[in-house]
Amino acid sequence: TIDDSVLPASPDDAPADQHPDKLPAPAGIKQSVGRGGVNKTGDVKAVQTRLKERGVDPQTAVAGVLKRLHGAFAFAIIFRGHPDLMIGARRGSPLVLGYGSEGSGGEMFLGSDEIGLAPLTNRIAYLDEGDWCVIRRDNVQVFDANDAPVTRASGNSRWNM
């Protein structure tokens, strides 16, 4: 869930794209918006809204949003107007960085596990609990849960495809 300070006091005060009747949900997933937080796909809407409200660069916005998220997640965010930027984060769920081969035009990848990245790259690094990363076409910066820059060891995947 997301910290309720990001959400309106009641569903009736919600912007149209956060109102319970407007949230898209896969079949069988019930949405709830209000003081208790947002569930399932509503989390995505709440995070999107919070990022838009902040009016700052994407990296600063994500750092602020991560402080308000609770529960398990792993995600990647791309930003309109920033074609060479992707930000990933994890808490309670795995997230793996994949490094493109030299001469590949500077590719970087994110995946939920090593085998998912195997067709794309042999060089990987696991993010630790609470880590988040800022990925550009040819480099990556990793931060821990306290936003301190860290280095995570990379190695060769055990899965060669």
Backbone as CSV, one residue per row, in Angstrom:
resi,resn,N_x,N_y,N_z,CA_x,CA_y,CA_z,C_x,C_y,C_z
1,THR,0.841,-1.184,0.000,0.000,0.000,0.000,0.877,1.234,0.000
2,ILE,0.250,2.349,-0.274,0.971,3.622,-0.255,0.496,4.424,0.941
3,ASP,1.375,5.176,1.538,1.063,5.995,2.706,-0.166,6.843,2.402
4,ASP,-1.112,6.878,3.321,-2.365,7.571,3.040,-2.230,9.085,2.931
5,SER,-1.083,9.653,3.248,-0.920,11.092,3.076,-0.894,11.479,1.600
6,VAL,-0.742,10.497,0.728,-0.717,10.758,-0.699,-2.126,10.769,-1.263
7,LEU,-3.054,10.182,-0.544,-4.403,9.985,-1.058,-5.376,11.007,-0.501
8,PRO,-6.464,11.253,-1.205,-7.495,12.149,-0.689,-8.130,11.560,0.565
9,ALA,-8.724,12.423,1.386,-9.342,11.986,2.641,-10.497,11.034,2.405
10,SER,-11.212,11.198,1.303,-12.303,10.286,0.987,-12.323,10.058,-0.521
11,PRO,-12.946,8.956,-0.950,-13.012,8.699,-2.395,-13.679,9.814,-3.176
12,ASP,-14.627,10.535,-2.536,-15.315,11.615,-3.238,-14.393,12.788,-3.535
13,ASP,-13.288,12.932,-2.759,-12.329,14.009,-2.977,-11.248,13.626,-3.975
14,ALA,-11.266,12.399,-4.448,-10.199,11.902,-5.328,-10.291,12.527,-6.703
15,PRO,-9.133,12.800,-7.339,-9.167,13.202,-8.744,-9.830,12.096,-9.560
16,ALA,-10.332,12.441,-10.721,-11.068,11.473,-11.528,-10.291,10.192,-11.778
17,ASP,-8.956,10.308,-11.997,-8.202,9.095,-12.311,-7.888,8.254,-11.087
18,GLN,-8.228,8.740,-9.867,-8.034,7.944,-8.661,-9.352,7.480,-8.054
19,HIS,-10.475,7.939,-8.591,-11.762,7.557,-8.025,-11.976,6.058,-8.196
20,PRO,-12.561,5.390,-7.173,-12.733,3.935,-7.244,-13.432,3.452,-8.500
21,ASP,-14.381,4.243,-9.017,-15.098,3.823,-10.210,-14.249,3.969,-11.474
22,LYS,-13.158,4.694,-11.413,-12.339,4.962,-12.588,-11.069,4.121,-12.646
23,LEU,-10.722,3.429,-11.560,-9.493,2.640,-11.545,-9.677,1.362,-12.334
24,PRO,-8.810,1.116,-13.320,-8.925,-0.137,-14.063,-8.449,-1.284,-13.183
25,ALA,-9.159,-2.393,-13.238,-8.771,-3.538,-12.422,-8.966,-4.823,-13.205
26,PRO,-8.001,-5.725,-13.114,-8.221,-7.032,-13.719,-9.426,-7.707,-13.083
27,ALA,-10.046,-8.604,-13.794,-11.220,-9.301,-13.278,-10.917,-9.931,-11.931
28,GLY,-11.809,-9.740,-10.966,-11.667,-10.378,-9.664,-10.852,-9.589,-8.655
29,ILE,-10.253,-8.455,-9.060,-9.492,-7.661,-8.098,-10.330,-6.467,-7.695
30,LYS,-10.632,-6.380,-6.412,-11.437,-5.285,-5.901,-10.540,-4.098,-5.578
31,GLN,-10.962,-2.927,-5.961,-10.210,-1.711,-5.693,-10.754,-1.036,-4.441
32,SER,-9.883,-0.394,-3.702,-10.335,0.422,-2.586,-9.434,1.639,-2.491
33,VAL,-10.050,2.801,-2.506,-9.309,4.042,-2.354,-9.863,4.732,-1.120
34,GLY,-9.011,5.272,-0.309,-9.446,5.993,0.887,-8.318,6.044,1.883
35,ARG,-8.632,6.284,3.133,-7.615,6.440,4.165,-6.774,5.187,4.344
36,GLY,-7.293,4.026,4.004,-6.553,2.781,4.196,-5.548,2.491,3.103
37,GLY,-5.553,3.248,2.022,-4.583,3.016,0.959,-5.228,2.456,-0.285
38,VAL,-4.408,2.077,-1.221,-4.851,1.584,-2.513,-4.301,0.186,-2.690
39,ASN,-5.062,-0.685,-3.288,-4.623,-2.060,-3.497,-4.454,-2.357,-4.978
40,LYS,-3.543,-3.296,-5.291,-3.309,-3.818,-6.635,-3.048,-2.706,-7.637
41,THR,-3.816,-2.641,-8.735,-3.518,-1.667,-9.776,-3.717,-0.240,-9.300
42,GLY,-4.455,-0.024,-8.246,-4.608,1.316,-7.687,-3.288,1.862,-7.191
43,ASP,-2.377,0.991,-6.734,-1.054,1.444,-6.309,-0.350,2.149,-7.454
44,VAL,-0.481,1.606,-8.654,0.158,2.206,-9.819,-0.387,3.604,-10.031
45,LYS,-1.694,3.760,-9.970,-2.310,5.071,-10.156,-1.848,6.042,-9.079
46,ALA,-1.772,5.597,-7.842,-1.344,6.471,-6.755,0.108,6.905,-6.938
47,VAL,0.952,5.987,-7.345,2.359,6.327,-7.586,2.460,7.295,-8.759
48,GLN,1.724,7.038,-9.845,1.751,7.941,-10.994,1.326,9.347,-10.578
49,THR,0.258,9.435,-9.821,-0.244,10.735,-9.387,0.787,11.442,-8.529
50,ARG,1.394,10.721,-7.620,2.392,11.313,-6.733,3.606,11.804,-7.521
51,LEU,4.044,11.050,-8.515,5.184,11.472,-9.325,4.856,12.742,-10.097
52,LYS,3.635,12.840,-10.621,3.236,14.028,-11.365,3.128,15.249,-10.456
53,GLU,2.671,15.057,-9.219,2.483,16.158,-8.284,3.797,16.774,-7.826
54,ARG,4.832,16.005,-7.768,6.069,16.463,-7.143,6.751,17.585,-7.919
55,GLY,6.601,17.616,-9.245,7.173,18.687,-10.026,8.685,18.762,-9.974
56,VAL,9.338,17.644,-9.749,10.793,17.601,-9.695,11.294,16.573,-10.696
57,ASP,12.618,16.451,-10.793,13.161,15.483,-11.730,12.738,14.068,-11.322
58,PRO,12.707,13.129,-12.279,12.228,11.774,-11.990,12.962,11.080,-10.841
59,GLN,14.270,11.216,-10.771,15.022,10.535,-9.722,14.622,11.033,-8.338
60,THR,14.486,12.327,-8.177,14.073,12.895,-6.892,12.642,12.491,-6.555
61,ALA,11.771,12.498,-7.571,10.380,12.112,-7.355,10.267,10.671,-6.881
62,VAL,10.976,9.761,-7.542,10.910,8.346,-7.157,11.473,8.155,-5.746
63,ALA,12.571,8.813,-5.432,13.150,8.705,-4.092,12.114,9.100,-3.035
64,GLY,11.351,10.152,-3.300,10.311,10.577,-2.363,9.164,9.596,-2.269
65,VAL,8.736,9.074,-3.404,7.629,8.112,-3.418,8.014,6.824,-2.691
66,LEU,9.243,6.356,-2.873,9.669,5.104,-2.234,9.556,5.173,-0.716
67,LYS,9.755,6.345,-0.155,9.659,6.504,1.305,8.230,6.296,1.805
68,ARG,7.259,6.431,0.908,5.849,6.337,1.290,5.224,4.980,0.988
69,LEU,5.925,4.136,0.240,5.368,2.830,-0.121,5.579,1.820,0.993
70,HIS,4.603,0.966,1.189,4.667,-0.100,2.186,4.341,-1.420,1.500
71,GLY,4.898,-2.504,2.013,4.603,-3.818,1.450,5.649,-4.240,0.442
72,ALA,5.376,-5.361,-0.204,6.324,-5.937,-1.159,6.058,-5.418,-2.567
73,PHE,7.142,-5.131,-3.290,7.028,-4.696,-4.670,8.380,-4.818,-5.359
74,ALA,8.342,-4.877,-6.647,9.499,-4.703,-7.525,8.930,-4.067,-8.784
75,PHE,9.512,-2.970,-9.211,8.974,-2.313,-10.391,10.047,-1.581,-11.172
76,ALA,9.688,-1.249,-12.400,10.502,-0.414,-13.270,9.597,0.692,-13.791
77,ILE,10.131,1.900,-13.826,9.363,3.052,-14.301,10.129,3.685,-15.453
78,ILE,9.423,3.973,-16.541,9.982,4.762,-17.628,9.233,6.086,-17.648
79,PHE,9.861,7.114,-18.174,9.311,8.458,-18.104,9.215,9.086,-19.475
80,ARG,8.050,9.642,-19.762,7.854,10.382,-21.008,8.820,11.567,-20.996
81,GLY,9.489,11.791,-22.105,10.429,12.897,-22.198,11.830,12.553,-21.714
82,HIS,12.012,11.322,-21.235,13.324,10.855,-20.771,13.578,9.480,-21.393
83,PRO,13.849,9.423,-22.698,13.923,8.134,-23.388,15.088,7.241,-22.949
84,ASP,16.090,7.800,-22.321,17.237,6.990,-21.894,17.256,6.770,-20.390
85,LEU,16.092,6.797,-19.759,16.014,6.674,-18.300,14.988,5.623,-17.901
86,MET,15.384,4.763,-16.983,14.470,3.816,-16.353,14.889,3.724,-14.888
87,ILE,13.922,3.715,-13.992,14.213,3.589,-12.566,13.527,2.340,-12.048
88,GLY,14.280,1.515,-11.342,13.748,0.286,-10.767,13.907,0.309,-9.258
89,ALA,13.043,-0.426,-8.569,13.118,-0.501,-7.108,12.553,-1.828,-6.643
90,ARG,13.013,-2.273,-5.466,12.502,-3.523,-4.908,12.432,-3.446,-3.400
91,ARG,11.419,-4.119,-2.898,11.277,-4.356,-1.462,10.441,-5.620,-1.323
92,GLY,11.042,-6.666,-0.804,10.318,-7.910,-0.578,10.145,-8.783,-1.809
93,SER,10.497,-8.285,-2.965,10.420,-9.035,-4.218,11.744,-8.862,-4.941
94,PRO,12.178,-9.864,-5.707,13.489,-9.771,-6.359,13.510,-8.804,-7.541
95,LEU,14.695,-8.250,-7.791,14.916,-7.441,-8.984,16.388,-7.595,-9.353
96,VAL,16.626,-7.896,-10.623,17.967,-8.193,-11.117,18.320,-7.209,-12.227
97,LEU,19.530,-6.667,-12.167,20.060,-5.822,-13.232,20.767,-6.688,-14.255
98,GLY,20.588,-6.382,-15.510,21.322,-7.047,-16.567,22.136,-6.024,-17.339
99,TYR,23.398,-6.339,-17.556,24.304,-5.449,-18.274,24.473,-5.951,-19.694
100,GLY,24.225,-5.085,-20.676,24.410,-5.466,-22.064,25.878,-5.700,-22.375
101,SER,26.121,-6.478,-23.408,27.505,-6.767,-23.787,28.157,-5.522,-24.372
102,GLU,29.464,-5.444,-24.242,30.186,-4.316,-24.823,29.958,-4.316,-26.325
103,GLY,29.775,-3.133,-26.849,29.506,-3.019,-28.275,28.039,-3.214,-28.616
104,SER,27.181,-3.378,-27.589,25.756,-3.616,-27.840,24.971,-2.315,-27.948
105,GLY,25.658,-1.183,-27.908,24.948,0.088,-27.966,24.518,0.549,-26.605
106,GLY,25.071,-0.023,-25.556,24.785,0.422,-24.204,23.435,-0.019,-23.692
107,GLU,23.166,-1.288,-23.708,21.894,-1.790,-23.197,21.996,-2.108,-21.710
108,MET,20.908,-1.878,-20.994,20.755,-2.277,-19.596,19.366,-2.895,-19.473
109,PHE,19.232,-3.862,-18.565,17.970,-4.585,-18.420,17.585,-4.696,-16.954
110,LEU,16.295,-4.864,-16.692,15.774,-5.215,-15.377,14.900,-6.439,-15.528
111,GLY,14.974,-7.335,-14.574,14.129,-8.529,-14.600,13.882,-9.040,-13.208
112,SER,12.913,-9.921,-13.096,12.572,-10.474,-11.785,13.515,-11.580,-11.359
113,ASP,14.226,-12.160,-12.337,15.181,-13.207,-11.970,16.222,-13.377,-13.071
114,GLU,17.237,-14.108,-12.730,18.368,-14.341,-13.624,17.965,-15.040,-14.918
115,ILE,17.122,-16.036,-14.808,16.744,-16.794,-16.002,15.925,-15.940,-16.974
116,GLY,15.170,-14.988,-16.449,14.409,-14.101,-17.329,15.296,-13.200,-18.176
117,LEU,16.481,-12.909,-17.672,17.414,-12.061,-18.412,18.385,-12.862,-19.282
118,ALA,18.410,-14.174,-19.092,19.381,-15.023,-19.781,19.405,-14.848,-21.304
119,PRO,18.267,-14.706,-21.979,18.340,-14.527,-23.436,18.934,-13.177,-23.849
120,LEU,19.027,-12.237,-22.907,19.465,-10.882,-23.227,20.903,-10.587,-22.835
121,THR,21.368,-11.205,-21.737,22.691,-10.880,-21.218,23.226,-11.992,-20.325
122,ASN,24.538,-12.036,-20.179,25.159,-12.987,-19.262,25.640,-12.316,-17.989
123,ARG,25.732,-10.991,-17.981,26.248,-10.275,-16.810,25.093,-9.670,-16.019
124,ILE,24.999,-10.045,-14.748,23.878,-9.616,-13.915,24.367,-9.150,-12.547
125,ALA,23.489,-8.444,-11.840,23.714,-8.065,-10.447,22.363,-8.087,-9.751
126,TYR,22.327,-8.650,-8.567,21.095,-8.664,-7.778,21.016,-7.411,-6.924
127,LEU,19.843,-6.784,-6.915,19.629,-5.669,-6.008,19.299,-6.219,-4.633
128,ASP,19.823,-5.586,-3.584,19.529,-5.982,-2.215,18.190,-5.410,-1.766
129,GLU,17.693,-5.918,-0.656,16.424,-5.453,-0.089,16.441,-3.932,0.078
130,GLY,15.425,-3.272,-0.474,15.288,-1.826,-0.353,16.058,-1.029,-1.391
131,ASP,16.848,-1.683,-2.220,17.622,-0.977,-3.245,16.718,-0.397,-4.321
132,TRP,17.207,0.650,-4.935,16.585,1.188,-6.136,17.692,1.654,-7.068
133,CYS,17.401,1.717,-8.349,18.453,2.024,-9.313,17.959,2.996,-10.378
134,VAL,18.904,3.781,-10.864,18.669,4.717,-11.954,19.476,4.205,-13.136
135,ILE,18.780,3.798,-14.170,19.420,3.172,-15.325,19.365,4.126,-16.513
136,ARG,20.521,4.321,-17.079,20.629,5.040,-18.342,21.180,4.053,-19.366
137,ARG,21.169,4.428,-20.606,21.541,3.500,-21.673,22.877,2.804,-21.415
138,ASP,23.846,3.510,-20.859,25.171,2.917,-20.723,25.700,2.827,-19.291
139,ASN,24.866,3.138,-18.306,25.328,2.997,-16.929,24.157,2.851,-15.969
140,VAL,24.487,2.525,-14.744,23.474,2.379,-13.697,24.037,2.909,-12.391
141,GLN,23.192,3.568,-11.617,23.523,3.989,-10.262,22.578,3.224,-9.345
142,VAL,23.118,2.594,-8.301,22.294,1.860,-7.350,22.339,2.592,-6.014
143,PHE,21.176,2.675,-5.371,21.042,3.333,-4.083,20.412,2.350,-3.100
144,ASP,20.795,2.443,-1.833,20.167,1.584,-0.832,18.886,2.243,-0.328
145,ALA,18.247,1.640,0.657,16.968,2.140,1.170,17.088,3.529,1.797
146,ASN,18.304,3.933,2.157,18.531,5.267,2.720,19.027,6.257,1.675
147,ASP,18.927,5.888,0.411,19.322,6.721,-0.733,20.825,6.935,-0.846
148,ALA,21.616,6.125,-0.164,23.068,6.217,-0.277,23.522,5.421,-1.503
149,PRO,24.416,5.987,-2.317,24.938,5.225,-3.462,25.691,3.986,-2.974
150,VAL,25.448,2.864,-3.635,26.117,1.611,-3.291,26.556,0.922,-4.575
151,THR,27.450,-0.030,-4.425,27.870,-0.851,-5.547,27.450,-2.276,-5.261
152,ARG,26.773,-2.889,-6.181,26.391,-4.296,-6.065,27.244,-5.090,-7.042
153,ALA,27.825,-6.143,-6.542,28.717,-6.960,-7.366,27.951,-7.576,-8.529
154,SER,28.574,-7.520,-9.692,27.982,-8.182,-10.850,28.801,-9.433,-11.153
155,GLY,28.167,-10.344,-11.824,28.842,-11.583,-12.186,28.184,-12.201,-13.391
156,ASN,28.709,-13.318,-13.797,28.152,-14.030,-14.935,26.952,-14.870,-14.511
157,SER,25.943,-14.842,-15.336,24.752,-15.652,-15.103,25.092,-17.131,-15.190
158,ARG,24.382,-17.928,-14.420,24.540,-19.392,-14.511,23.748,-19.951,-15.679
159,TRP,22.919,-19.121,-16.290,22.059,-19.550,-17.396,22.577,-18.934,-18.678
160,ASN,23.161,-19.724,-19.513,23.629,-19.245,-20.823,22.693,-19.736,-21.897
161,MET,22.151,-18.818,-22.667,21.206,-19.187,-23.717,21.705,-18.719,-25.048
